[in-house]
Amino acid sequence: MADTAVSPPPAAAGEHPRFHLRGFLSPETCKELEFVHRSCGTAGYRPSVVSTSLPHLAATGCGHLLLPFVPVRERLRDAVESAFSCHFDLFIEFTGLISWCKGASIGWHSDDNKPYLRQRAFTAVCYLNDHGIDYKGGILQFQDGDPSCVTPVAGDVIIYTADDRNIHCVDEVTEGERLTLTLWFTRDSAYDEDPKLLSFLSQTSFNNQPFDQKSYIPLPASDIMYWFAYEHSGFDIRCARVHILGFCLHVSTDEDNKSVAPAEDDPIELLGKPVWLGREDGVFDKVFANGLHALQVVQFYYWKAPELAAKRKQTSGGSGTACRPVIQSRTTKLPLLCNHGLEQTIFGSHKNIEIDFEWKDFELAVSMWENYSEELQRKLLTFLPYWVSSEAIFIVNSIPPQVSNERNKC
């Protein structure tokens, strides 16, 4: 589904320039970005925060997942430039998915309130899920001006100046996970994130030919980056996001399998080795390269589950066919010392998530995920030479290179 058309906001005026753009992103765009974040996010820069930055995607073999961001970034920059009358004057300083979990909050501040943040000129916060349904708390409040507070609705965007004319805070999240796409814009080309990101992408992606087998398989970052600390406890984010959707991770016990780690190894390290996915009494008969690979497929299934279930009911009257489970002696449940109660407190419980689960649907989701990833990887390798030559990330089919060059010369 295409993003909802939104009229450009009027020129900024007043002492506290900000605009609330309703329905800026389509529900499908919100869900796709949610999929990216829930399958790739790591412990964030603040307590009880999970974040996904574009450099992190590139560093973990997921550079192709930048593609869903490209049209959104372009539309947001156009909206900000239109609102604040600074056409062809802005560069994107930062793009990131950020979720605020139970206990997360931030006090009164402006977004340029540190010496190393002075380059920030404008902020755009896109809400990807709904207050009151997906989480409680987390209201954005401004110290002065209107709107004085923003109750998040999926698809809405709030844009404002990053200086002390828009001092704001975010109330504590008391339940659930508040998910946003946040961008900061700058007038200083030295802080443009695109050239740095493209340099990184070039190093990681040009090594892959367009038809490299499974070049889209994710590569986990350091295990410590996935550790979500909460008070005196914590859990691995990858495991938690698998668990709350009703799945569990299994590892091989086959003595002939060289990927099996010695028993004395840290179980967390096994997440970097081949794993299987189980659910209740079944184990899916497919090996995944690592825990992040398994998580990404699980999250893709969750994204597409309603569509898959509806298609199954239309074609087979609702009957499902269970996939053949692996021989139970080949795998064992991954022995992780996780705080499952805390996982559910932070991310929720699969018992509260309505999924009409069938292994047949999941099997189809695996194939769909591979096709989705292959297509994005193909596009990335096609677009990357154009981006590198222009030192900018843009929609190749709709923005001529000379326009991109003009922007970068401003």
Short mmCIF file of C-alpha atoms in Angstrom, two decimals, residues 27-166:
data_model
loop_
_atom_site.label_atom_id
_atom_site.label_comp_id
_atom_site.label_asym_id
_atom_site.label_seq_id
_atom_site.Cartn_x
_atom_site.Cartn_y
_atom_site.Cartn_z
CA PRO A 27 -0.27 1.28 7.90
CA GLU A 28 1.77 -1.07 5.68
CA THR A 29 4.83 1.20 5.82
CA CYS A 30 4.54 1.32 9.61
CA LYS A 31 4.34 -2.48 9.76
CA GLU A 32 7.34 -2.94 7.47
CA LEU A 33 9.49 -0.60 9.56
CA GLU A 34 8.26 -2.37 12.69
CA PHE A 35 9.43 -5.66 11.16
CA VAL A 36 12.89 -4.20 10.49
CA HIS A 37 13.21 -2.91 14.04
CA ARG A 38 11.92 -5.98 15.85
CA SER A 39 14.22 -8.24 13.84
CA CYS A 40 17.39 -6.11 13.97
CA GLY A 41 17.25 -3.81 17.02
CA THR A 42 19.88 -3.71 19.78
CA ALA A 43 20.10 -2.20 23.26
CA GLY A 44 19.75 1.55 22.89
CA TYR A 45 21.53 4.68 23.97
CA ARG A 46 19.29 5.11 27.04
CA PRO A 47 17.93 2.67 29.64
CA SER A 48 14.87 0.70 28.47
CA VAL A 49 15.40 1.76 24.85
CA VAL A 50 15.97 -0.44 21.78
CA SER A 51 17.38 1.15 18.62
CA THR A 52 18.13 0.29 14.99
CA SER A 53 20.40 2.65 13.06
CA LEU A 54 21.18 2.49 9.35
CA PRO A 55 24.92 1.86 9.91
CA HIS A 56 23.99 -1.04 12.18
CA LEU A 57 21.90 -2.60 9.39
CA ALA A 58 24.83 -2.31 7.00
CA ALA A 59 27.25 -3.77 9.56
CA THR A 60 25.11 -6.84 10.21
CA GLY A 61 24.58 -7.95 6.63
CA CYS A 62 21.20 -6.23 6.40
CA GLY A 63 22.09 -3.32 4.14
CA HIS A 64 19.21 -4.32 1.88
CA LEU A 65 16.80 -3.41 4.69
CA LEU A 66 17.70 0.25 4.12
CA LEU A 67 15.46 0.19 1.05
CA PRO A 68 12.14 0.66 2.93
CA PHE A 69 13.60 3.81 4.53
CA VAL A 70 14.51 5.54 1.27
CA PRO A 71 11.09 6.86 0.15
CA VAL A 72 10.15 7.72 3.73
CA ARG A 73 13.31 9.79 4.23
CA GLU A 74 12.69 11.64 0.96
CA ARG A 75 9.08 12.48 1.84
CA LEU A 76 10.04 13.60 5.34
CA ARG A 77 12.81 15.86 4.09
CA ASP A 78 10.43 17.40 1.54
CA ALA A 79 7.84 17.97 4.28
CA VAL A 80 10.34 19.60 6.63
CA GLU A 81 11.83 21.79 3.89
CA SER A 82 8.33 22.88 2.87
CA ALA A 83 7.19 23.56 6.43
CA PHE A 84 10.23 25.62 7.34
CA SER A 85 10.88 27.24 3.93
CA CYS A 86 14.36 25.82 3.43
CA HIS A 87 14.10 24.02 0.09
CA PHE A 88 17.21 22.09 -0.99
CA ASP A 89 18.90 23.28 2.19
CA LEU A 90 18.76 20.22 4.45
CA PHE A 91 20.80 17.07 4.92
CA ILE A 92 19.74 14.09 6.99
CA GLU A 93 22.00 13.84 10.01
CA PHE A 94 20.49 10.69 11.55
CA THR A 95 17.85 8.10 10.72
CA GLY A 96 16.87 5.49 13.26
CA LEU A 97 14.13 3.27 14.60
CA ILE A 98 13.75 3.71 18.34
CA SER A 99 11.44 1.91 20.73
CA TRP A 100 10.80 3.10 24.24
CA CYS A 101 9.95 0.23 26.57
CA LYS A 102 8.53 0.07 30.09
CA GLY A 103 10.34 2.56 32.30
CA ALA A 104 11.78 4.68 29.48
CA SER A 105 11.36 8.46 29.65
CA ILE A 106 13.30 11.66 29.05
CA GLY A 107 13.05 15.02 30.79
CA TRP A 108 12.82 18.53 29.40
CA HIS A 109 15.37 19.20 26.68
CA SER A 110 15.91 20.48 23.16
CA ASP A 111 17.37 18.19 20.51
CA ASP A 112 20.47 20.38 20.09
CA ASN A 113 21.18 20.73 23.81
CA LYS A 114 24.73 19.32 23.76
CA PRO A 115 27.82 20.83 22.10
CA TYR A 116 28.09 17.79 19.82
CA LEU A 117 24.42 18.22 18.75
CA ARG A 118 24.50 21.91 17.76
CA GLN A 119 24.36 21.00 14.08
CA ARG A 120 20.78 19.75 14.40
CA ALA A 121 18.20 22.10 12.90
CA PHE A 122 14.96 20.11 12.71
CA THR A 123 13.43 16.91 14.09
CA ALA A 124 10.87 14.52 12.61
CA VAL A 125 9.29 11.84 14.80
CA CYS A 126 7.12 9.26 13.01
CA TYR A 127 4.86 7.12 15.17
CA LEU A 128 4.68 3.49 14.04
CA ASN A 129 2.21 2.12 16.60
CA ASP A 130 -0.72 3.35 18.67
CA HIS A 131 -0.86 4.80 22.15
CA GLY A 132 -3.47 3.07 24.31
CA ILE A 133 -3.42 -0.06 22.15
CA ASP A 134 0.24 -1.04 21.84
CA TYR A 135 1.54 0.80 24.89
CA LYS A 136 0.64 3.21 27.68
CA GLY A 137 2.43 6.40 28.67
CA GLY A 138 5.10 7.86 26.40
CA ILE A 139 3.26 11.10 25.61
CA LEU A 140 5.35 13.79 23.92
CA GLN A 141 4.90 17.13 25.69
CA PHE A 142 6.17 20.59 24.75
CA GLN A 143 6.98 23.23 27.32
CA ASP A 144 5.38 26.05 25.32
CA GLY A 145 3.24 26.53 22.23
CA ASP A 146 0.75 24.37 20.35
CA PRO A 147 0.23 21.52 20.07
CA SER A 148 1.33 21.25 23.69
CA CYS A 149 1.26 17.45 23.67
CA VAL A 150 1.01 14.70 21.07
CA THR A 151 -0.81 11.42 21.65
CA PRO A 152 0.90 8.97 19.28
CA VAL A 153 -1.16 7.43 16.47
CA ALA A 154 0.47 5.08 13.96
CA GLY A 155 1.27 6.95 10.75
CA ASP A 156 1.34 10.43 12.32
CA VAL A 157 4.45 12.62 12.24
CA ILE A 158 5.46 15.57 14.39
CA ILE A 159 8.09 17.95 12.98
CA TYR A 160 9.69 20.82 14.89
CA THR A 161 12.82 22.91 15.25
CA ALA A 162 15.57 21.23 17.25
CA ASP A 163 16.48 24.36 19.22
CA ASP A 164 15.23 25.81 22.51
CA ARG A 165 12.03 27.06 20.89
CA ASN A 166 10.78 23.48 21.19
#
